[in-house]
PDB file of C-alpha atoms and ligand atoms in Angstrom:
ATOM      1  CA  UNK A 242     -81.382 -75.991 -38.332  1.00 81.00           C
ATOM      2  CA  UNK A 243     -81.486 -75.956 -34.698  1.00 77.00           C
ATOM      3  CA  UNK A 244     -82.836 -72.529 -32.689  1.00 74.00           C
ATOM      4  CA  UNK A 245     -82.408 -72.534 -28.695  1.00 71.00           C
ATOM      5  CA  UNK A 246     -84.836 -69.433 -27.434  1.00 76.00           C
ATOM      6  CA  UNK A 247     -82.636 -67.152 -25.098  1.00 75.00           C
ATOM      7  CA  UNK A 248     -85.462 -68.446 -22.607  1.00 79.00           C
ATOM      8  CA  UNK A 249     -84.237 -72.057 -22.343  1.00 78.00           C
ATOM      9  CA  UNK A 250     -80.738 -70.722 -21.905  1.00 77.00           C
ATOM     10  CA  UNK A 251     -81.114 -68.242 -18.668  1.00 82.00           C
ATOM     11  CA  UNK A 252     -83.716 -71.268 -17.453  1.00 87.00           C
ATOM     12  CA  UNK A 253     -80.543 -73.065 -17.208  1.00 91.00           C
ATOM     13  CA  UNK A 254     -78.771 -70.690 -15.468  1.00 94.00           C
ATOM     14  CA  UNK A 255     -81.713 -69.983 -13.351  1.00 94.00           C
ATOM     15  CA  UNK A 256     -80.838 -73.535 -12.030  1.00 96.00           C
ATOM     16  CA  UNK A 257     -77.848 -73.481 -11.776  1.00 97.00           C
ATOM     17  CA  UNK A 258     -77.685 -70.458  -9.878  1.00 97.00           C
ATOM     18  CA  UNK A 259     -80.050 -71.838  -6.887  1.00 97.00           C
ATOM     19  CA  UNK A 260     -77.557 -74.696  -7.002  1.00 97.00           C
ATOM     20  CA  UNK A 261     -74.413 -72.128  -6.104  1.00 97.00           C
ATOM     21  CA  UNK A 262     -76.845 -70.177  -3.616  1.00 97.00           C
ATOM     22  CA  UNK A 263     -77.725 -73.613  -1.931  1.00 96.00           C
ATOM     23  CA  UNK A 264     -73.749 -74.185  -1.669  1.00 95.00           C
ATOM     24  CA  UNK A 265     -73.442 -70.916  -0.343  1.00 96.00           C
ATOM     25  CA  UNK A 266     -76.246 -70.745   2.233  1.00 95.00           C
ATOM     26  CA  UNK A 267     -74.976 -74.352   3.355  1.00 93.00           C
ATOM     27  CA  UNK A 268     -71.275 -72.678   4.273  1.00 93.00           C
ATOM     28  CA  UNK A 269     -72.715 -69.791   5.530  1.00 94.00           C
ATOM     29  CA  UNK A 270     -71.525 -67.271   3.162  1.00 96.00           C
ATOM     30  CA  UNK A 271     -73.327 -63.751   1.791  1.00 96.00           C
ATOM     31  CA  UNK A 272     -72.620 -63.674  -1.547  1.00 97.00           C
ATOM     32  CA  UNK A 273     -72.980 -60.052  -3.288  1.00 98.00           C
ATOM     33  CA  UNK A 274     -73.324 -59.506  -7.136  1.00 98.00           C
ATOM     34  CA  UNK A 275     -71.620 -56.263  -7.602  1.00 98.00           C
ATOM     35  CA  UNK A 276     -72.356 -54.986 -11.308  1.00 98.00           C
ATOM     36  CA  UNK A 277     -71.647 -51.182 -13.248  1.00 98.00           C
ATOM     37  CA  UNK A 278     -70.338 -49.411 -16.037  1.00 98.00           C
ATOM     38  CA  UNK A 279     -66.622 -50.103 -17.070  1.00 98.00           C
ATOM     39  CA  UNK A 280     -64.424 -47.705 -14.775  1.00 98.00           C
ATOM     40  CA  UNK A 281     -67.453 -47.328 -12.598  1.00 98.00           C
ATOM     41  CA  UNK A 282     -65.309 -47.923  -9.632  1.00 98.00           C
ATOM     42  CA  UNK A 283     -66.005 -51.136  -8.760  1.00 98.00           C
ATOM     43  CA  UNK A 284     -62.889 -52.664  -7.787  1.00 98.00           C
ATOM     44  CA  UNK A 285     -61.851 -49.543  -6.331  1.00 98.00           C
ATOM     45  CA  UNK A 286     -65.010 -49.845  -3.562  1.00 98.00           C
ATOM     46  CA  UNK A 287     -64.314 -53.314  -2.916  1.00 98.00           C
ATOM     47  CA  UNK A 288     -60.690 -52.180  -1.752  1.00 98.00           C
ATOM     48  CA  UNK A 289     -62.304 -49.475   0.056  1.00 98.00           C
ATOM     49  CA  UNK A 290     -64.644 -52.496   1.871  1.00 98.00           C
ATOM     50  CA  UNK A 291     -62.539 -54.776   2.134  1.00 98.00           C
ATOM     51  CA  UNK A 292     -60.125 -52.415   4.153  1.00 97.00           C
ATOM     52  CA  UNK A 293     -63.272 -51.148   6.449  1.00 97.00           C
ATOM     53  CA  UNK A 294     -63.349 -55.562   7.276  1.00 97.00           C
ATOM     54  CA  UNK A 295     -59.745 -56.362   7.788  1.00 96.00           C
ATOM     55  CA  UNK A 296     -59.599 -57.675  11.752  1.00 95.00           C
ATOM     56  CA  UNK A 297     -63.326 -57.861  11.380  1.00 94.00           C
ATOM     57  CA  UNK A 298     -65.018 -60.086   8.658  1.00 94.00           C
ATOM     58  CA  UNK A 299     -63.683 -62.510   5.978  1.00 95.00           C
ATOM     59  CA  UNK A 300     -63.706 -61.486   2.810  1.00 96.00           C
ATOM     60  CA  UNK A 301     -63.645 -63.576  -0.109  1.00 97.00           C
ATOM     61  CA  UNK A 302     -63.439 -62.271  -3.859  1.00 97.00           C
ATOM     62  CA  UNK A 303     -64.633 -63.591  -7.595  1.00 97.00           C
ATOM     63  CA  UNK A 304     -63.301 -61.109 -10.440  1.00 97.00           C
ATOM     64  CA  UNK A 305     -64.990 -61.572 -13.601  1.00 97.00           C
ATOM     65  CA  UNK A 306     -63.197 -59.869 -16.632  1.00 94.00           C
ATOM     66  CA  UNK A 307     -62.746 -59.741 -20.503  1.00 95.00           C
ATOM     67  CA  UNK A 308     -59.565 -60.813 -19.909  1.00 96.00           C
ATOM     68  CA  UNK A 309     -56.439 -60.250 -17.893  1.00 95.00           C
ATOM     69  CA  UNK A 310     -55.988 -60.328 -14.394  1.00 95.00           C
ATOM     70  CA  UNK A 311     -55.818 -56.601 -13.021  1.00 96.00           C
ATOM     71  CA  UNK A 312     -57.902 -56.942 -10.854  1.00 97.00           C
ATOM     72  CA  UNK A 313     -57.430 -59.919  -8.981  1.00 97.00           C
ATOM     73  CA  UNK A 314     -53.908 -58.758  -8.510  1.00 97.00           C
ATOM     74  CA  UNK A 315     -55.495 -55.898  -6.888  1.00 97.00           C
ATOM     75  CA  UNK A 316     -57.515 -57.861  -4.129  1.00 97.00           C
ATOM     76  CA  UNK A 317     -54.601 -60.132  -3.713  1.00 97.00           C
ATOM     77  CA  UNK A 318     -52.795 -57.608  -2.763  1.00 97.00           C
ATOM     78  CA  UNK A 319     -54.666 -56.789   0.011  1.00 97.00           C
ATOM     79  CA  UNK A 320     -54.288 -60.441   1.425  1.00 96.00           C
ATOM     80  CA  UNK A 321     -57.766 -61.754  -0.101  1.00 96.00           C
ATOM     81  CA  UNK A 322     -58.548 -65.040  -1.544  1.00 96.00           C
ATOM     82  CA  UNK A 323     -59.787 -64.219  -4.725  1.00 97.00           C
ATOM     83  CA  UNK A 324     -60.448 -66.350  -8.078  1.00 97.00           C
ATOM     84  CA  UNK A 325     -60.534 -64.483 -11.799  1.00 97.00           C
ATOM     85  CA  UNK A 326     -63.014 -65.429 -13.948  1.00 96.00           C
ATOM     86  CA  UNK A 327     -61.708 -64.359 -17.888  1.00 95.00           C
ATOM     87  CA  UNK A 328     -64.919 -64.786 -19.710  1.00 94.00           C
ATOM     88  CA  UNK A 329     -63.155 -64.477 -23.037  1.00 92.00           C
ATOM     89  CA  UNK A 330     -65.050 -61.780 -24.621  1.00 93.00           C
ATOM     90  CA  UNK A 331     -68.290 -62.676 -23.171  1.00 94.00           C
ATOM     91  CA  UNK A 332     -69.813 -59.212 -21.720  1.00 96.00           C
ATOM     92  CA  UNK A 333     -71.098 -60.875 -18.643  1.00 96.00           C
ATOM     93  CA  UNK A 334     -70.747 -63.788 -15.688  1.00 97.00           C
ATOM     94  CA  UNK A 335     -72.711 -66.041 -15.413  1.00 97.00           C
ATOM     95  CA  UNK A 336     -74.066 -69.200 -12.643  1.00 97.00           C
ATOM     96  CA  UNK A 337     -71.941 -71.995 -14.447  1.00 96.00           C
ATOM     97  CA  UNK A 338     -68.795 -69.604 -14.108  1.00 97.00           C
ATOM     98  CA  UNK A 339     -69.499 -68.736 -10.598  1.00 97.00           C
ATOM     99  CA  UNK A 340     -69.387 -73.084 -10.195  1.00 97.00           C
ATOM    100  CA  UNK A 341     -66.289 -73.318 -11.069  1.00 96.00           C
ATOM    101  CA  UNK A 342     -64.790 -70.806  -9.127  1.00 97.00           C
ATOM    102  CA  UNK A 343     -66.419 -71.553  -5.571  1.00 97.00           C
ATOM    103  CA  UNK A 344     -64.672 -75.234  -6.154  1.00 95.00           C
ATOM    104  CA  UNK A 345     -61.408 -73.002  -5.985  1.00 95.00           C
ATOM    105  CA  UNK A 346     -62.451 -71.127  -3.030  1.00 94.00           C
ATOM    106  CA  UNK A 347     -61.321 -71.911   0.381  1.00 88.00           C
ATOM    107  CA  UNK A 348     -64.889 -70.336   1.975  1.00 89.00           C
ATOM    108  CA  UNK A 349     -65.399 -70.111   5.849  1.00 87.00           C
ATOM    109  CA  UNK A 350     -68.826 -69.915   7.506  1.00 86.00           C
ATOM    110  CA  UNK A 351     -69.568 -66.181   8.154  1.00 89.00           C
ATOM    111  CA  UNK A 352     -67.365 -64.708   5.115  1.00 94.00           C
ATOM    112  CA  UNK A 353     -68.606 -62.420   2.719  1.00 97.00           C
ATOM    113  CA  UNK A 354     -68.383 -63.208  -0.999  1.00 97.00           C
ATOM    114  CA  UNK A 355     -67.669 -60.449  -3.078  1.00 98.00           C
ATOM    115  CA  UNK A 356     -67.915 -60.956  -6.871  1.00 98.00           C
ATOM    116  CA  UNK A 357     -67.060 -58.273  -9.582  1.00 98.00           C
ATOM    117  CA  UNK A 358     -69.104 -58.626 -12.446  1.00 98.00           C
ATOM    118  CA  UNK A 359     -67.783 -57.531 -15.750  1.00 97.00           C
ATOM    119  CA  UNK A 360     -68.323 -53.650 -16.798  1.00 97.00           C
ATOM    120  CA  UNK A 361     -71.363 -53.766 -17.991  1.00 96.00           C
ATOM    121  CA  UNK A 362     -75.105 -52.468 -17.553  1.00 97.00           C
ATOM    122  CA  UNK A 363     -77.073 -54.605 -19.882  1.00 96.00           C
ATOM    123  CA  UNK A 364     -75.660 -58.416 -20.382  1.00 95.00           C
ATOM    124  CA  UNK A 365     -75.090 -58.644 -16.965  1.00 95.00           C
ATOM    125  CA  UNK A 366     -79.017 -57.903 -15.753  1.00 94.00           C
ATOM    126  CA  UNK A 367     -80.114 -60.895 -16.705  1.00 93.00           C
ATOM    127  CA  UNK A 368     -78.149 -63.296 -15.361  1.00 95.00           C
ATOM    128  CA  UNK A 369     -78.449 -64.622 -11.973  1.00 97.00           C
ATOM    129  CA  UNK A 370     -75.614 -66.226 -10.366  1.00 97.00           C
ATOM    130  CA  UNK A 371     -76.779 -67.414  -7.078  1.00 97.00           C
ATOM    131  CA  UNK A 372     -75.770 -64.211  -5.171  1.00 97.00           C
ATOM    132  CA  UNK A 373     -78.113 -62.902  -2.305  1.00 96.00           C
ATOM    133  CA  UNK A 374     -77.825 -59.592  -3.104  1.00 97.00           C
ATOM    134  CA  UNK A 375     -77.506 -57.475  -6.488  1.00 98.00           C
ATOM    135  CA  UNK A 376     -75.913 -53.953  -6.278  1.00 98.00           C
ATOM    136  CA  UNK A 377     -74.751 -51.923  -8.715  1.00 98.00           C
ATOM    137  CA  UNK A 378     -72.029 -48.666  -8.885  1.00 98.00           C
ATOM    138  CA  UNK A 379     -73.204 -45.926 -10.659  1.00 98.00           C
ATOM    139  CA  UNK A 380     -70.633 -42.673 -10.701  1.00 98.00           C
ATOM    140  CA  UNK A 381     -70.988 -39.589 -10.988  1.00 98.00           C
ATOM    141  CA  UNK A 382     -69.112 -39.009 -14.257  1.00 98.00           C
ATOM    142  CA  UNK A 383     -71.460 -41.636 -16.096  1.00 98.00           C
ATOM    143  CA  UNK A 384     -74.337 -39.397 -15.518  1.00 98.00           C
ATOM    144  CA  UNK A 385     -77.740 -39.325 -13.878  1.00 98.00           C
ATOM    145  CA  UNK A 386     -79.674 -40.351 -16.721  1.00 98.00           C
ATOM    146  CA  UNK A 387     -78.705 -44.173 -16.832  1.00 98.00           C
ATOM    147  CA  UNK A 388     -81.622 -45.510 -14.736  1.00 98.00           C
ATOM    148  CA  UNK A 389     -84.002 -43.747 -17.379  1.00 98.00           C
ATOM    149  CA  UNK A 390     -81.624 -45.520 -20.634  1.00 97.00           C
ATOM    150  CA  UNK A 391     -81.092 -48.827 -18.825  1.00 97.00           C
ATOM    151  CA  UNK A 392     -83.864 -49.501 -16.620  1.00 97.00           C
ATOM    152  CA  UNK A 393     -84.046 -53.196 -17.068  1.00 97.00           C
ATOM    153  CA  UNK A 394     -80.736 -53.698 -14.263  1.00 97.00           C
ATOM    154  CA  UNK A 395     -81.735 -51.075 -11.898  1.00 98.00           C
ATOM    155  CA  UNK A 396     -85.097 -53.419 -11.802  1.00 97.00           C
ATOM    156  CA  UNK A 397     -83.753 -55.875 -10.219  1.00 94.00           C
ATOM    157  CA  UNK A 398     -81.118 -54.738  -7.695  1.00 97.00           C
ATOM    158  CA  UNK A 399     -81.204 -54.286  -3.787  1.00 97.00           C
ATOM    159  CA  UNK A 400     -79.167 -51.100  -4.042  1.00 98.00           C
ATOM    160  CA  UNK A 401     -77.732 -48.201  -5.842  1.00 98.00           C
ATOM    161  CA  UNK A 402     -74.593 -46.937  -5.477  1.00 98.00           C
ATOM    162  CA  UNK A 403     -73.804 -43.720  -6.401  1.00 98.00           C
ATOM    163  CA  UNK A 404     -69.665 -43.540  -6.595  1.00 98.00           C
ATOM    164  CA  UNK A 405     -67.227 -41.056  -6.977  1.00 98.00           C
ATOM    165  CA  UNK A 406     -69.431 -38.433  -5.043  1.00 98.00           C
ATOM    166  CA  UNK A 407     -66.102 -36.121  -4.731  1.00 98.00           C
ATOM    167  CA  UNK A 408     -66.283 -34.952  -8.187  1.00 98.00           C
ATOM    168  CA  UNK A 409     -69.926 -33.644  -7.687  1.00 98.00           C
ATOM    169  CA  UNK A 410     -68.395 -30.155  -8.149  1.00 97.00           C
ATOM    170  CA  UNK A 411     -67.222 -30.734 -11.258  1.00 97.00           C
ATOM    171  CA  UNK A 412     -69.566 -32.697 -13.008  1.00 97.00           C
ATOM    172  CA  UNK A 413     -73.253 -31.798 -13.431  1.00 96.00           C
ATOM    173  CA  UNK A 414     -75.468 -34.673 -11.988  1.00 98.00           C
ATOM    174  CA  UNK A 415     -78.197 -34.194  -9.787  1.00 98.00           C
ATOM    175  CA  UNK A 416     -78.230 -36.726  -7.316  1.00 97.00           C
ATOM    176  CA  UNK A 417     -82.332 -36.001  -6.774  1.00 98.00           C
ATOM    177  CA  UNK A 418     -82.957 -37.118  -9.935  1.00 98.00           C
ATOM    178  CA  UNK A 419     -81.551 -40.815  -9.324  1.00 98.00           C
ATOM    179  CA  UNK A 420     -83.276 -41.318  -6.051  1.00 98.00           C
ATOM    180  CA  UNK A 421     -86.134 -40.274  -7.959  1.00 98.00           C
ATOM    181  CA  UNK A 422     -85.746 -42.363 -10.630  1.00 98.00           C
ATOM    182  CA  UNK A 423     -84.750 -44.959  -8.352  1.00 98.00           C
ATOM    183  CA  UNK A 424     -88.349 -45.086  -6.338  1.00 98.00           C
ATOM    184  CA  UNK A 425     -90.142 -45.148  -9.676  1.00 98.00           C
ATOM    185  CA  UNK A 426     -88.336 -48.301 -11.035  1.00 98.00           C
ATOM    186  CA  UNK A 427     -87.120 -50.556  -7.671  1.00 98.00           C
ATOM    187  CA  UNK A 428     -88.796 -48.636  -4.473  1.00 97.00           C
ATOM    188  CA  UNK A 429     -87.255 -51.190  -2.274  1.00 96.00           C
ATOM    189  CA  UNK A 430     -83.646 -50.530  -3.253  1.00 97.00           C
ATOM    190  CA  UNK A 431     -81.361 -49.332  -0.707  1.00 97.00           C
ATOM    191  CA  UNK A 432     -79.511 -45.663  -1.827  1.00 98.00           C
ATOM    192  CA  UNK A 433     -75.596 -45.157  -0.868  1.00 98.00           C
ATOM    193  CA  UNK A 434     -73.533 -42.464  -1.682  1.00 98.00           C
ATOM    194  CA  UNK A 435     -69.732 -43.151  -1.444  1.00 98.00           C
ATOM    195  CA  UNK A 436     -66.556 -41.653  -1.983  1.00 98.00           C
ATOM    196  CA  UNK A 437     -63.787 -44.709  -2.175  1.00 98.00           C
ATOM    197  CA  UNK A 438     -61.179 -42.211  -2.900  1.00 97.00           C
ATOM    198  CA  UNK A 439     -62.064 -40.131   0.163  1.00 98.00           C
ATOM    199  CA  UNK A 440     -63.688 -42.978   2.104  1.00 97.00           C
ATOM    200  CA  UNK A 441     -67.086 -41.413   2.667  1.00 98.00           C
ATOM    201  CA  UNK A 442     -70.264 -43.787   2.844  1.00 98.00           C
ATOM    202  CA  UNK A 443     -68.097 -46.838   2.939  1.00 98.00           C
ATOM    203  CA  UNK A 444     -69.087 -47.687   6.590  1.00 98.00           C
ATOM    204  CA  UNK A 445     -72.292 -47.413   6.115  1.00 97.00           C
ATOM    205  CA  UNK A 446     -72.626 -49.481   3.073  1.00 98.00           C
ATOM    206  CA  UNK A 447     -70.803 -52.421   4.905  1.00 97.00           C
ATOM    207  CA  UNK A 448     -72.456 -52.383   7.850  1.00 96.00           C
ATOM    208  CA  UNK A 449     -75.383 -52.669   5.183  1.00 96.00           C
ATOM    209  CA  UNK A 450     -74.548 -55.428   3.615  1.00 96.00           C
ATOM    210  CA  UNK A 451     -73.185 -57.170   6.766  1.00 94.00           C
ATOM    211  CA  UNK A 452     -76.563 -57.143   8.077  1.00 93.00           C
ATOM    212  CA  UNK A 453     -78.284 -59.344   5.457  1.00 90.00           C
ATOM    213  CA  UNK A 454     -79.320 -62.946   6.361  1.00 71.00           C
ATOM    214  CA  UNK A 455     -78.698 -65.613   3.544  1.00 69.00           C
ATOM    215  CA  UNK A 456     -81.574 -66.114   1.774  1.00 60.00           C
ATOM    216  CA  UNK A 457     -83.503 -67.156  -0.837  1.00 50.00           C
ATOM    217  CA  UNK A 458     -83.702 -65.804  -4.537  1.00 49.00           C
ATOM    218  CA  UNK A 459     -83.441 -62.428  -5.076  1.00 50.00           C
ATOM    219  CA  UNK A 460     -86.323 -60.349  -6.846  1.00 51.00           C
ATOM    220  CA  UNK A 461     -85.259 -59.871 -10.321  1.00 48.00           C
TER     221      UNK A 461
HETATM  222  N1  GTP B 146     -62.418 -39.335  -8.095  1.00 84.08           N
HETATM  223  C1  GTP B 146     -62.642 -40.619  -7.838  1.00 84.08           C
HETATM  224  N2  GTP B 146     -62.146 -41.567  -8.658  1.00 84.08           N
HETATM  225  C2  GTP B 146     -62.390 -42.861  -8.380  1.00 84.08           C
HETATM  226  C3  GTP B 146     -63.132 -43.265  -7.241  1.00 84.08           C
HETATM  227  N3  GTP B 146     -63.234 -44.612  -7.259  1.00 84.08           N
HETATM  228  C4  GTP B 146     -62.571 -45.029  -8.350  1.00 84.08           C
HETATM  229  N4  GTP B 146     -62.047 -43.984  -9.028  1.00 84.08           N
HETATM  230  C5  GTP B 146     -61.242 -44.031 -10.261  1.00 84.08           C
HETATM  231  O1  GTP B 146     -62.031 -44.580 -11.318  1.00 84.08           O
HETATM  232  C6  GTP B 146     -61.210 -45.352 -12.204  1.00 84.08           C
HETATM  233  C7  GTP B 146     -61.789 -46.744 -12.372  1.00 84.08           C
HETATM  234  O2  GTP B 146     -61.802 -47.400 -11.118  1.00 84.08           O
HETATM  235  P1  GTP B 146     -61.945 -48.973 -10.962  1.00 84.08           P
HETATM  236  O3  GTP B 146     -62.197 -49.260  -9.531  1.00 84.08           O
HETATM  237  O4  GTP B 146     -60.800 -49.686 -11.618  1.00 84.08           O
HETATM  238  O5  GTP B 146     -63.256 -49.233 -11.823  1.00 84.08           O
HETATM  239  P2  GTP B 146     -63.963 -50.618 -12.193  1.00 84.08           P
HETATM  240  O6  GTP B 146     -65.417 -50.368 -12.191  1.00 84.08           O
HETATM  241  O7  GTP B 146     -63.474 -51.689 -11.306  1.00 84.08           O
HETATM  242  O8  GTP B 146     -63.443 -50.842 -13.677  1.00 84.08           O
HETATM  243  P3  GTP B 146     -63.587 -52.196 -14.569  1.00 84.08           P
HETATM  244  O9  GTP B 146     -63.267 -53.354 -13.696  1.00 84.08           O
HETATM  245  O10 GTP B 146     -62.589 -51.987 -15.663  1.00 84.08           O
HETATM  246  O11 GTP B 146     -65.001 -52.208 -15.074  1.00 84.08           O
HETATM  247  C8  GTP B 146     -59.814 -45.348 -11.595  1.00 84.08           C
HETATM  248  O12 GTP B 146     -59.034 -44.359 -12.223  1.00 84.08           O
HETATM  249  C9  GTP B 146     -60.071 -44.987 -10.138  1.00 84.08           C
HETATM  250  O13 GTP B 146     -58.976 -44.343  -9.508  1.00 84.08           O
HETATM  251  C10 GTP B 146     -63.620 -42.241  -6.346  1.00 84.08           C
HETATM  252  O14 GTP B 146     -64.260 -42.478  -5.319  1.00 84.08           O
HETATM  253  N5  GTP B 146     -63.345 -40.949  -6.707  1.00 84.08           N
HETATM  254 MG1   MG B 147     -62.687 -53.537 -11.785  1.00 84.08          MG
END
């Protein structure tokens, strides 16, 4: 019997992940790993963004899901080139998928590559897929005590966002307590508040983003 250790596996991926961020820093392109809860409000925010760039920035988008399409109907609605990744039942994306679909993407120096990892907080931690930066969308309704149960993603993003900030009033979740646990696991992530459904925060968080160079591998 043959055993591969998990280890040799993400080494892989570990290479070929600087192999899509090479790709992408050759064409110019800020690629964004945006990871969360099912339902989070993921693709919801990426509307929200990609309406805040229309007439100003490209905007290019990977979906990564179970299955279906959903939500790459969604951003194609909008006008977006967009590629969906079904990773039949596999809870995560990961570099070799992210390959494949950048052959299929018409990219343009300057654009902004948004991919939508699939709903999860603890597959998709470990994978790197050759983004430059690593956020994930935590909302208000999931509660503020997921940085304290899954600590291992919140390690090794470059910001939190906390989503869905117009039900504060009905849900009990003290946003303190995040920022708080925040510093104590990742002190050098960023902290966003947004509303999508309102629009709050959204400007901010792209002018954010917009301001990162390309650049090398993110801490993880
Ligand atoms: N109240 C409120 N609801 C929101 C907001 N953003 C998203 N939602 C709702 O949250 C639900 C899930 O939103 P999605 O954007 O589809 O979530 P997702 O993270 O992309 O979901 P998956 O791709 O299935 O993991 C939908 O019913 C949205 O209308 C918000 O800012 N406020
Ligand atoms: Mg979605």
């Amino acid at each position: 019997m043959k055993i591969v250790a998990a280890s040799k596996i993400l080494k892989a991926n570990d290479a070929l992940a600087a192999e899509n961020r090479q790709i992408l820093n050759q064409k110019g392109v800020l690629a964004v790993n945006w990871m969360g809860s099912p339902g989070s409000g993921k693709t919801t925010l990426l509307e929200a963004l990609a309406r805040y760039w229309q007439g100003r920035r490209k905007v290019a988008v990977i979906e990564g899901d179970v299955a279906g399409s959903i939500d790459a109907e969604r951003m194609a609605t909008l006008g977006l080139p967009v590629v969906q990744i079904n990773t039949d039942g596999a809870c995560h994306l990961d570099a070799n998928m992210i390959a494949q679909a950048l052959e299929e993407l018409p990219l343009e120096t300057g654009e902004l590559l948004m991919v939508e990892n699939v709903g999860n907080l603890v597959c998709t931690a470990g994978f790197d897929l050759g983004e430059h930066l690593r956020i994930v969308i935590l909302s208000v309704p999931e509660g503020d005590d997921k940085l304290v149960k899954y600590p291992a993603i919140f390690r090794s993003i470059h910001a939190l966002v906390i989503a869905k900030m117009d039900l504060l009033p009905q849900v009990a979740f003290q946003r303190e307590r995040v920022q708080k646990d925040l510093t104590r696991l990742n002190a050098q992530a960023a902290l966003f508040c947004v509303s999508a459904l309102r629009g709050e925060g959204i400007a901010e968080l792209a002018q954010w983003i917009e301001a990162h160079q390309l650049g090398e591998t993110p801490n993880r």
